Amino acid sequence: MFRIRHLGAVAIVAALLAGCASVPERSAVAPAPVVADVRNPYPDYRWSNGFAPKAHEEATALFGPLALRPGDSRWAPAVPAAGEAQVVIDLRTQLLYVYRAGQLVGVSTISSGKKGKETQLGFWAVRIKKKNGFSRKYDNAPMPFMQMYDEKGLAFHGGKLPGYPASHGCVRLPVKFAERLFGLTKIGTKVIIEG
């Protein structure tokens, strides 16, 4: 009888110990940290160094919401008389921004390169300027107020603006905007194309 009691007590103690060992202790687990993709801080863009998003913010602050139709453009009420110009082209939004002396002074709709003839992204500089430019590749097509930024002939210039990418790689602008922009830039003006 002693043995049965002893075995019963051992069984109860063993069950209690086994129960304690099989229930894990609860502890607070911190959620996994969210890691930003530092390779592309602008996920809506294929390539950007932040110039186009910054230009868009500045244009919205200066002009209000940018609800521009094809061919529309805006100029600041006052444009600095001196200072370096810089051009920022946003292929994603089909807009061109122009700065003078570090200040945003204008924004315009564009038509960039169509599928298969996409406008190239990157850092460029105006290489050649011609008031009455003509395409060497495409049937001597007129390129008013042409400003070439690469050695293959890509440029921004006055042209048709259907509201979507439609050129052979150039960046088309409203002719009046292209004319005024022509007067602000010089050979060597920085051109940044993002998208």
Coordinates of N, CA and C in Angstrom, one line a residue:
M1 N 0.8 -1.2 0.0 CA 0.0 0.0 0.0 C 0.9 1.3 0.0
F2 N 2.0 1.2 0.7 CA 2.9 2.3 0.7 C 3.4 2.6 -0.7
R3 N 3.7 1.5 -1.4 CA 4.2 1.6 -2.7 C 3.2 2.3 -3.6
I4 N 2.0 2.0 -3.6 CA 0.9 2.6 -4.4 C 0.8 4.1 -4.1
R5 N 0.8 4.4 -2.8 CA 0.8 5.8 -2.4 C 2.0 6.6 -2.9
H6 N 3.1 5.9 -2.7 CA 4.4 6.5 -3.2 C 4.4 6.7 -4.7
L7 N 3.9 5.7 -5.4 CA 3.9 5.8 -6.9 C 2.9 6.9 -7.3
G8 N 1.7 7.0 -6.6 CA 0.7 8.0 -6.9 C 1.3 9.4 -6.6
A9 N 2.0 9.6 -5.5 CA 2.6 10.9 -5.2 C 3.7 11.3 -6.3
V10 N 4.5 10.3 -6.6 CA 5.5 10.5 -7.6 C 4.9 10.9 -9.0
A11 N 3.8 10.2 -9.3 CA 3.1 10.5 -10.6 C 2.5 12.0 -10.6
I12 N 1.9 12.4 -9.5 CA 1.4 13.7 -9.3 C 2.5 14.8 -9.4
V13 N 3.6 14.6 -8.7 CA 4.7 15.5 -8.8 C 5.3 15.5 -10.2
A14 N 5.4 14.4 -10.9 CA 6.0 14.3 -12.2 C 5.1 15.1 -13.2
A15 N 3.7 14.9 -13.0 CA 2.8 15.6 -13.9 C 2.9 17.1 -13.7
L16 N 3.0 17.5 -12.4 CA 3.1 19.0 -12.2 C 4.4 19.5 -12.8
L17 N 5.5 18.8 -12.6 CA 6.8 19.3 -13.2 C 6.7 19.3 -14.7
A18 N 6.2 18.3 -15.3 CA 6.1 18.2 -16.7 C 5.2 19.3 -17.3
G19 N 4.1 19.7 -16.6 CA 3.3 20.8 -17.0 C 4.0 22.1 -16.9
C20 N 4.8 22.3 -16.0 CA 5.6 23.6 -15.9 C 6.6 23.7 -17.0
A21 N 7.2 22.6 -17.3 CA 8.3 22.6 -18.3 C 7.7 22.7 -19.7
S22 N 6.5 22.3 -20.0 CA 5.9 22.3 -21.3 C 5.2 23.6 -21.7
V23 N 5.0 24.5 -20.7 CA 4.3 25.8 -21.0 C 5.4 26.8 -21.1
P24 N 5.7 27.4 -22.3 CA 6.7 28.4 -22.4 C 6.4 29.7 -21.6
E25 N 7.4 30.3 -21.2 CA 7.2 31.6 -20.5 C 6.8 32.7 -21.5
R26 N 5.8 33.4 -21.3 CA 5.4 34.5 -22.2 C 6.3 35.7 -22.1
S27 N 6.8 36.2 -23.2 CA 7.6 37.4 -23.2 C 7.2 38.3 -24.3
A28 N 7.3 39.6 -24.2 CA 7.0 40.5 -25.2 C 8.0 40.4 -26.3
V29 N 7.5 40.3 -27.6 CA 8.4 40.2 -28.7 C 8.3 41.5 -29.5
A30 N 9.3 42.2 -29.7 CA 9.3 43.4 -30.5 C 9.1 43.1 -31.9
P31 N 8.3 43.9 -32.6 CA 8.1 43.7 -34.1 C 9.4 43.9 -34.8
A32 N 9.5 43.2 -35.9 CA 10.7 43.4 -36.8 C 10.8 44.9 -37.2
P33 N 12.0 45.4 -37.2 CA 12.1 46.8 -37.6 C 11.8 47.0 -39.1
V34 N 11.2 48.1 -39.5 CA 11.0 48.4 -40.9 C 12.2 49.1 -41.4
V35 N 12.8 48.5 -42.5 CA 14.0 49.0 -43.1 C 13.7 49.6 -44.4
A36 N 14.0 50.9 -44.5 CA 13.8 51.7 -45.7 C 14.8 51.2 -46.8
D37 N 14.3 51.2 -48.0 CA 15.2 50.8 -49.1 C 16.1 52.1 -49.5
V38 N 17.3 52.1 -49.0 CA 18.1 53.2 -49.1 C 18.7 53.3 -50.6
R39 N 18.5 52.3 -51.3 CA 18.9 52.3 -52.7 C 18.0 53.2 -53.6
N40 N 16.7 53.3 -53.2 CA 15.8 54.1 -54.0 C 14.8 54.8 -53.0
P41 N 15.2 55.9 -52.5 CA 14.3 56.6 -51.5 C 13.1 57.2 -52.2
Y42 N 13.0 57.2 -53.5 CA 11.8 57.7 -54.3 C 11.2 56.5 -55.1
P43 N 10.4 55.6 -54.5 CA 10.0 54.4 -55.1 C 9.1 54.6 -56.4
D44 N 8.6 55.8 -56.5 CA 7.8 56.0 -57.7 C 8.6 56.3 -59.0
Y45 N 9.9 56.5 -58.7 CA 10.9 56.8 -59.8 C 11.8 55.6 -60.1
R46 N 12.1 55.5 -61.4 CA 13.1 54.5 -61.8 C 14.5 55.0 -61.4
W47 N 14.7 56.3 -61.5 CA 16.0 56.9 -61.0 C 15.7 58.3 -60.6
S48 N 16.2 58.7 -59.4 CA 16.0 60.0 -58.9 C 17.0 60.3 -57.8
N49 N 17.6 61.5 -57.8 CA 18.4 62.0 -56.7 C 17.7 63.0 -55.9
G50 N 16.4 63.1 -56.1 CA 15.5 64.0 -55.3 C 15.3 65.3 -55.9
F51 N 15.9 65.6 -57.1 CA 15.7 66.9 -57.7 C 14.3 67.1 -58.2
A52 N 13.7 66.2 -58.9 CA 12.4 66.3 -59.4 C 11.3 66.4 -58.3
P53 N 11.3 65.5 -57.3 CA 10.3 65.6 -56.2 C 10.5 67.0 -55.5
K54 N 11.7 67.4 -55.3 CA 11.9 68.7 -54.6 C 11.4 69.9 -55.5
A55 N 11.6 69.8 -56.8 CA 11.1 70.8 -57.7 C 9.6 70.9 -57.7
H56 N 9.0 69.7 -57.7 CA 7.5 69.6 -57.6 C 7.0 70.3 -56.4
E57 N 7.6 70.0 -55.2 CA 7.2 70.6 -54.0 C 7.3 72.1 -54.0
E58 N 8.4 72.6 -54.6 CA 8.7 74.1 -54.6 C 7.7 74.7 -55.6
A59 N 7.4 74.0 -56.7 CA 6.4 74.6 -57.7 C 5.0 74.7 -57.1
T60 N 4.6 73.7 -56.4 CA 3.3 73.7 -55.7 C 3.2 74.8 -54.7
A61 N 4.3 75.0 -54.0 CA 4.4 76.1 -53.0 C 4.3 77.5 -53.7
L62 N 4.9 77.6 -54.9 CA 5.0 78.9 -55.6 C 3.7 79.2 -56.4
F63 N 3.2 78.1 -57.1 CA 2.1 78.3 -58.0 C 0.8 77.7 -57.5
G64 N 0.8 77.0 -56.4 CA -0.4 76.3 -56.0 C -0.5 74.9 -56.7
P65 N -1.6 74.2 -56.6 CA -1.7 72.9 -57.2 C -1.4 72.9 -58.7
L66 N -0.5 72.0 -59.2 CA -0.1 72.0 -60.6 C -1.1 71.2 -61.4
A67 N -2.2 71.8 -61.8 CA -3.1 71.1 -62.7 C -2.9 71.7 -64.1
L68 N -1.8 71.4 -64.7 CA -1.4 71.9 -66.0 C -1.9 71.0 -67.1
R69 N -2.5 71.6 -68.1 CA -2.9 70.9 -69.3 C -1.7 70.9 -70.3
P70 N -1.7 70.0 -71.3 CA -0.7 70.0 -72.3 C -0.5 71.4 -72.9
G71 N 0.7 71.9 -72.9 CA 1.0 73.2 -73.4 C 1.0 74.3 -72.4
D72 N 0.6 74.0 -71.2 CA 0.6 75.0 -70.1 C 1.9 75.2 -69.5
S73 N 2.2 76.4 -69.0 CA 3.4 76.6 -68.2 C 3.1 77.8 -67.3
R74 N 4.1 78.0 -66.3 CA 4.0 79.1 -65.3 C 5.3 79.7 -65.2
W75 N 5.4 81.0 -65.0 CA 6.6 81.7 -64.6 C 6.4 82.4 -63.3
A76 N 7.4 82.5 -62.5 CA 7.4 83.3 -61.3 C 7.2 84.8 -61.6
P77 N 6.5 85.5 -60.8 CA 6.3 86.9 -61.0 C 7.7 87.7 -61.2
A78 N 8.7 87.3 -60.5 CA 10.0 87.9 -60.5 C 11.1 86.8 -60.8
V79 N 11.9 87.0 -61.8 CA 13.0 86.1 -62.1 C 14.3 86.9 -61.9
P80 N 15.2 86.3 -61.1 CA 16.5 87.0 -60.8 C 17.1 87.4 -62.1
A81 N 17.7 88.6 -62.2 CA 18.3 89.1 -63.4 C 19.7 88.3 -63.7
A82 N 20.3 87.8 -62.7 CA 21.6 87.2 -62.8 C 21.6 85.9 -62.0
G83 N 22.6 85.0 -62.3 CA 22.7 83.8 -61.6 C 22.6 82.6 -62.6
E84 N 23.2 81.5 -62.1 CA 23.2 80.3 -63.0 C 21.8 79.7 -63.1
A85 N 21.5 79.2 -64.3 CA 20.3 78.5 -64.5 C 20.5 77.0 -64.3
Q86 N 19.4 76.3 -64.0 CA 19.5 74.8 -63.9 C 18.1 74.3 -64.4
V87 N 18.1 73.2 -65.1 CA 16.9 72.6 -65.7 C 16.7 71.3 -65.0
V88 N 15.5 71.0 -64.5 CA 15.2 69.7 -63.9 C 14.0 69.2 -64.7
I89 N 14.1 68.0 -65.3 CA 13.1 67.4 -66.1 C 12.6 66.1 -65.4
D90 N 11.3 66.1 -65.2 CA 10.6 64.9 -64.5 C 9.8 64.1 -65.6
L91 N 10.4 63.0 -66.0 CA 9.7 62.2 -67.0 C 8.4 61.5 -66.4
R92 N 8.4 61.3 -65.1 CA 7.2 60.6 -64.5 C 6.0 61.6 -64.6
T93 N 6.2 62.8 -64.3 CA 5.1 63.8 -64.3 C 5.0 64.6 -65.6
Q94 N 6.0 64.4 -66.5 CA 6.0 65.1 -67.8 C 6.0 66.6 -67.5
L95 N 6.9 67.1 -66.6 CA 7.1 68.5 -66.3 C 8.6 68.8 -66.4
L96 N 8.9 70.1 -66.8 CA 10.2 70.7 -66.7 C 10.2 71.8 -65.8
Y97 N 11.2 71.9 -64.9 CA 11.4 73.0 -63.9 C 12.6 73.8 -64.3
V98 N 12.6 75.1 -64.2 CA 13.8 75.9 -64.4 C 14.1 76.7 -63.2
Y99 N 15.3 76.8 -62.8 CA 15.8 77.5 -61.7 C 16.8 78.6 -62.2
R100 N 16.8 79.7 -61.5 CA 17.8 80.8 -61.7 C 18.3 81.2 -60.4
A101 N 19.6 81.3 -60.2 CA 20.2 81.6 -58.9 C 19.7 80.8 -57.8
G102 N 19.4 79.5 -58.0 CA 19.0 78.6 -57.0 C 17.5 78.7 -56.7
Q103 N 16.8 79.6 -57.4 CA 15.4 79.8 -57.1 C 14.5 79.3 -58.2
L104 N 13.5 78.5 -57.9 CA 12.5 78.0 -59.0 C 11.8 79.2 -59.6
V105 N 11.9 79.3 -60.9 CA 11.3 80.4 -61.6 C 10.3 80.0 -62.7
G106 N 10.2 78.7 -63.0 CA 9.3 78.3 -64.1 C 9.0 76.9 -64.1
V107 N 7.9 76.5 -64.6 CA 7.5 75.1 -64.7 C 6.7 75.0 -66.0
S108 N 6.8 73.9 -66.7 CA 6.1 73.7 -68.0 C 5.8 72.2 -68.2
T109 N 4.7 72.0 -68.9 CA 4.5 70.6 -69.4 C 5.4 70.3 -70.5
I110 N 5.7 69.0 -70.7 CA 6.6 68.5 -71.7 C 6.0 67.3 -72.5
S111 N 6.6 66.9 -73.5 CA 6.4 65.6 -74.1 C 7.8 65.0 -74.3
S112 N 8.1 63.9 -73.6 CA 9.4 63.3 -73.7 C 9.3 62.1 -74.7
G113 N 10.4 61.3 -74.7 CA 10.5 60.2 -75.6 C 9.4 59.1 -75.4
K114 N 8.9 58.6 -76.5 CA 7.9 57.6 -76.5 C 8.5 56.2 -76.2
K115 N 7.7 55.2 -76.0 CA 8.1 53.8 -75.8 C 9.1 53.4 -76.9
G116 N 10.2 52.9 -76.5 CA 11.2 52.5 -77.5 C 12.2 53.6 -77.9
K117 N 11.9 54.8 -77.5 CA 12.7 56.0 -77.8 C 12.8 56.8 -76.5
E118 N 12.8 56.2 -75.4 CA 12.7 56.9 -74.1 C 13.8 57.9 -73.9
T119 N 13.5 59.1 -73.4 CA 14.4 60.1 -73.0 C 15.3 59.5 -71.9
Q120 N 16.7 59.7 -72.1 CA 17.6 59.2 -71.2 C 17.7 59.9 -69.9
L121 N 17.8 59.2 -68.8 CA 17.9 59.8 -67.4 C 19.4 60.2 -67.2
G122 N 19.6 61.1 -66.3 CA 20.9 61.4 -65.9 C 21.2 62.9 -65.7
F123 N 22.5 63.1 -65.5 CA 23.0 64.5 -65.3 C 23.7 64.9 -66.7
W124 N 23.2 66.0 -67.2 CA 23.7 66.5 -68.5 C 24.1 68.0 -68.4
A125 N 24.5 68.6 -69.5 CA 24.7 70.0 -69.6 C 24.4 70.4 -71.0
V126 N 23.9 71.7 -71.2 CA 23.6 72.2 -72.5 C 24.9 72.3 -73.3
R127 N 25.0 71.7 -74.5 CA 26.2 71.6 -75.3 C 26.1 72.6 -76.5
I128 N 24.9 72.7 -77.1 CA 24.7 73.5 -78.3 C 23.4 74.2 -78.1
K129 N 23.3 75.5 -78.5 CA 22.0 76.2 -78.5 C 21.8 76.8 -79.9
K130 N 20.6 76.6 -80.5 CA 20.3 77.2 -81.8 C 18.8 77.7 -81.7
K131 N 18.6 79.0 -82.1 CA 17.2 79.5 -82.1 C 16.4 78.8 -83.1
N132 N 17.0 78.4 -84.3 CA 16.3 77.8 -85.3 C 16.9 76.4 -85.6
G133 N 16.8 75.5 -84.7 CA 17.4 74.2 -84.9 C 16.6 73.3 -85.8
F134 N 17.3 72.3 -86.4 CA 16.6 71.3 -87.2 C 17.2 69.9 -86.9
S135 N 16.3 68.9 -86.9 CA 16.8 67.5 -86.6 C 17.6 67.0 -87.8
R136 N 18.7 66.4 -87.4 CA 19.6 65.8 -88.4 C 19.1 64.4 -88.7
K137 N 18.3 63.8 -87.8 CA 17.9 62.4 -88.0 C 16.5 62.3 -88.6
Y138 N 15.6 63.2 -88.2 CA 14.2 63.0 -88.5 C 13.7 64.1 -89.5
D139 N 14.0 63.9 -90.8 CA 13.5 64.7 -91.9 C 13.6 66.2 -91.7
N140 N 14.7 66.6 -91.1 CA 15.0 68.0 -90.9 C 13.9 68.7 -90.2
A141 N 13.2 68.0 -89.2 CA 12.1 68.5 -88.5 C 12.6 69.8 -87.7
P142 N 11.7 70.8 -87.7 CA 12.1 72.0 -86.9 C 12.2 71.8 -85.4
M143 N 13.2 72.4 -84.8 CA 13.4 72.3 -83.4 C 13.6 73.7 -82.8
P144 N 12.6 74.5 -82.8 CA 12.8 75.9 -82.3 C 13.3 76.0 -80.9
F145 N 14.3 77.0 -80.8 CA 14.9 77.2 -79.5 C 15.5 76.0 -78.9
M146 N 16.2 75.3 -79.8 CA 16.8 74.0 -79.4 C 18.0 74.2 -78.5
Q147 N 18.1 73.3 -77.5 CA 19.2 73.3 -76.6 C 19.6 71.8 -76.4
M148 N 20.7 71.4 -77.1 CA 21.1 70.0 -77.2 C 22.0 69.7 -75.9
Y149 N 21.7 68.6 -75.3 CA 22.4 68.3 -74.1 C 23.2 66.9 -74.2
D150 N 23.1 66.3 -75.3 CA 24.0 65.1 -75.5 C 24.6 65.1 -76.9
E151 N 25.6 64.3 -77.0 CA 26.3 64.2 -78.3 C 25.6 63.6 -79.4
K152 N 24.5 62.9 -79.1 CA 23.7 62.2 -80.2 C 22.6 63.0 -80.7
G153 N 22.4 64.2 -80.2 CA 21.4 65.1 -80.8 C 20.2 65.3 -79.9
L154 N 20.1 64.7 -78.7 CA 18.9 64.9 -77.9 C 18.9 66.3 -77.3
A155 N 17.8 66.9 -77.3 CA 17.7 68.3 -76.9 C 16.3 68.6 -76.3
F156 N 16.1 69.7 -75.6 CA 14.8 70.2 -75.3 C 14.6 71.4 -76.3
H157 N 13.3 71.5 -76.8 CA 13.0 72.5 -77.8 C 11.5 72.7 -77.9
G158 N 11.1 73.7 -78.6 CA 9.6 73.9 -78.8 C 9.1 72.8 -79.7
G159 N 7.8 72.4 -79.4 CA 7.2 71.3 -80.2 C 5.8 71.0 -79.8
K160 N 5.3 70.0 -80.4 CA 3.9 69.6 -80.1 C 3.8 68.9 -78.8
L161 N 2.7 69.2 -78.0 CA 2.6 68.6 -76.7 C 1.2 67.9 -76.6
P162 N 1.2 66.6 -76.9 CA -0.1 65.9 -76.9 C -0.6 65.5 -75.5
G163 N 0.3 65.6 -74.5 CA -0.1 65.2 -73.1 C 0.5 63.9 -72.7
Y164 N 1.4 63.4 -73.4 CA 2.0 62.1 -73.1 C 3.4 62.0 -73.8
P165 N 4.2 61.1 -73.5 CA 5.5 60.9 -74.2 C 5.3 60.5 -75.7
A166 N 5.8 61.4 -76.6 CA 5.5 61.1 -78.0 C 6.7 61.4 -78.9
S167 N 7.8 61.9 -78.4 CA 8.9 62.3 -79.2 C 9.8 61.1 -79.5
H168 N 10.9 61.4 -80.3 CA 11.9 60.4 -80.6 C 13.0 60.4 -79.6
G169 N 12.8 61.0 -78.4 CA 13.8 61.1 -77.4 C 14.1 62.5 -76.8
C170 N 13.8 63.5 -77.7 CA 13.9 64.9 -77.2 C 12.8 65.2 -76.2
V171 N 13.0 66.4 -75.6 CA 12.0 66.9 -74.7 C 11.3 68.1 -75.3
R172 N 10.0 67.9 -75.7 CA 9.3 69.0 -76.3 C 8.7 69.9 -75.3
L173 N 8.7 71.2 -75.6 CA 8.2 72.3 -74.7 C 7.2 73.2 -75.5
P174 N 6.3 73.9 -74.8 CA 5.6 75.0 -75.5 C 6.6 76.0 -76.1
V175 N 6.3 76.4 -77.3 CA 7.3 77.3 -78.0 C 7.6 78.5 -77.2
K176 N 6.6 79.2 -76.7 CA 6.9 80.4 -75.9 C 7.7 80.2 -74.7
F177 N 7.5 79.1 -74.0 CA 8.3 78.7 -72.8 C 9.7 78.4 -73.3
A178 N 9.9 77.7 -74.4 CA 11.2 77.3 -74.9 C 12.0 78.6 -75.2
E179 N 11.3 79.6 -75.8 CA 11.9 80.8 -76.1 C 12.5 81.6 -74.9
R180 N 11.6 81.6 -73.9 CA 12.1 82.3 -72.6 C 13.2 81.5 -71.9
L181 N 13.0 80.2 -71.9 CA 14.1 79.4 -71.3 C 15.4 79.6 -72.1
F182 N 15.3 79.7 -73.4 CA 16.5 79.9 -74.2 C 17.3 81.1 -73.8
G183 N 16.6 82.1 -73.3 CA 17.3 83.4 -72.9 C 17.9 83.2 -71.5
L184 N 17.5 82.2 -70.7 CA 18.0 82.1 -69.3 C 19.2 81.2 -69.2
T185 N 19.4 80.3 -70.2 CA 20.5 79.3 -70.2 C 21.7 79.7 -71.0
K186 N 22.7 79.0 -70.8 CA 24.0 79.2 -71.6 C 24.6 77.8 -71.8
I187 N 25.6 77.7 -72.6 CA 26.4 76.5 -72.8 C 26.9 76.1 -71.4
G188 N 26.7 74.9 -71.0 CA 27.2 74.4 -69.7 C 26.1 74.4 -68.7
T189 N 24.9 75.0 -68.9 CA 23.8 74.9 -68.0 C 23.5 73.5 -67.6
K190 N 23.4 73.2 -66.3 CA 23.1 71.9 -65.8 C 21.7 71.4 -66.2
V191 N 21.6 70.2 -66.6 CA 20.3 69.6 -66.9 C 20.2 68.3 -66.2
I192 N 19.1 68.1 -65.4 CA 19.0 66.8 -64.6 C 17.7 66.2 -65.1
I193 N 17.8 65.0 -65.5 CA 16.6 64.3 -66.0 C 16.3 63.1 -65.1
E194 N 15.2 63.1 -64.4 CA 14.8 62.0 -63.5 C 13.4 61.4 -64.0
G195 N 13.1 60.2 -63.5 CA 11.8 59.7 -63.9 C 11.7 58.2 -63.5

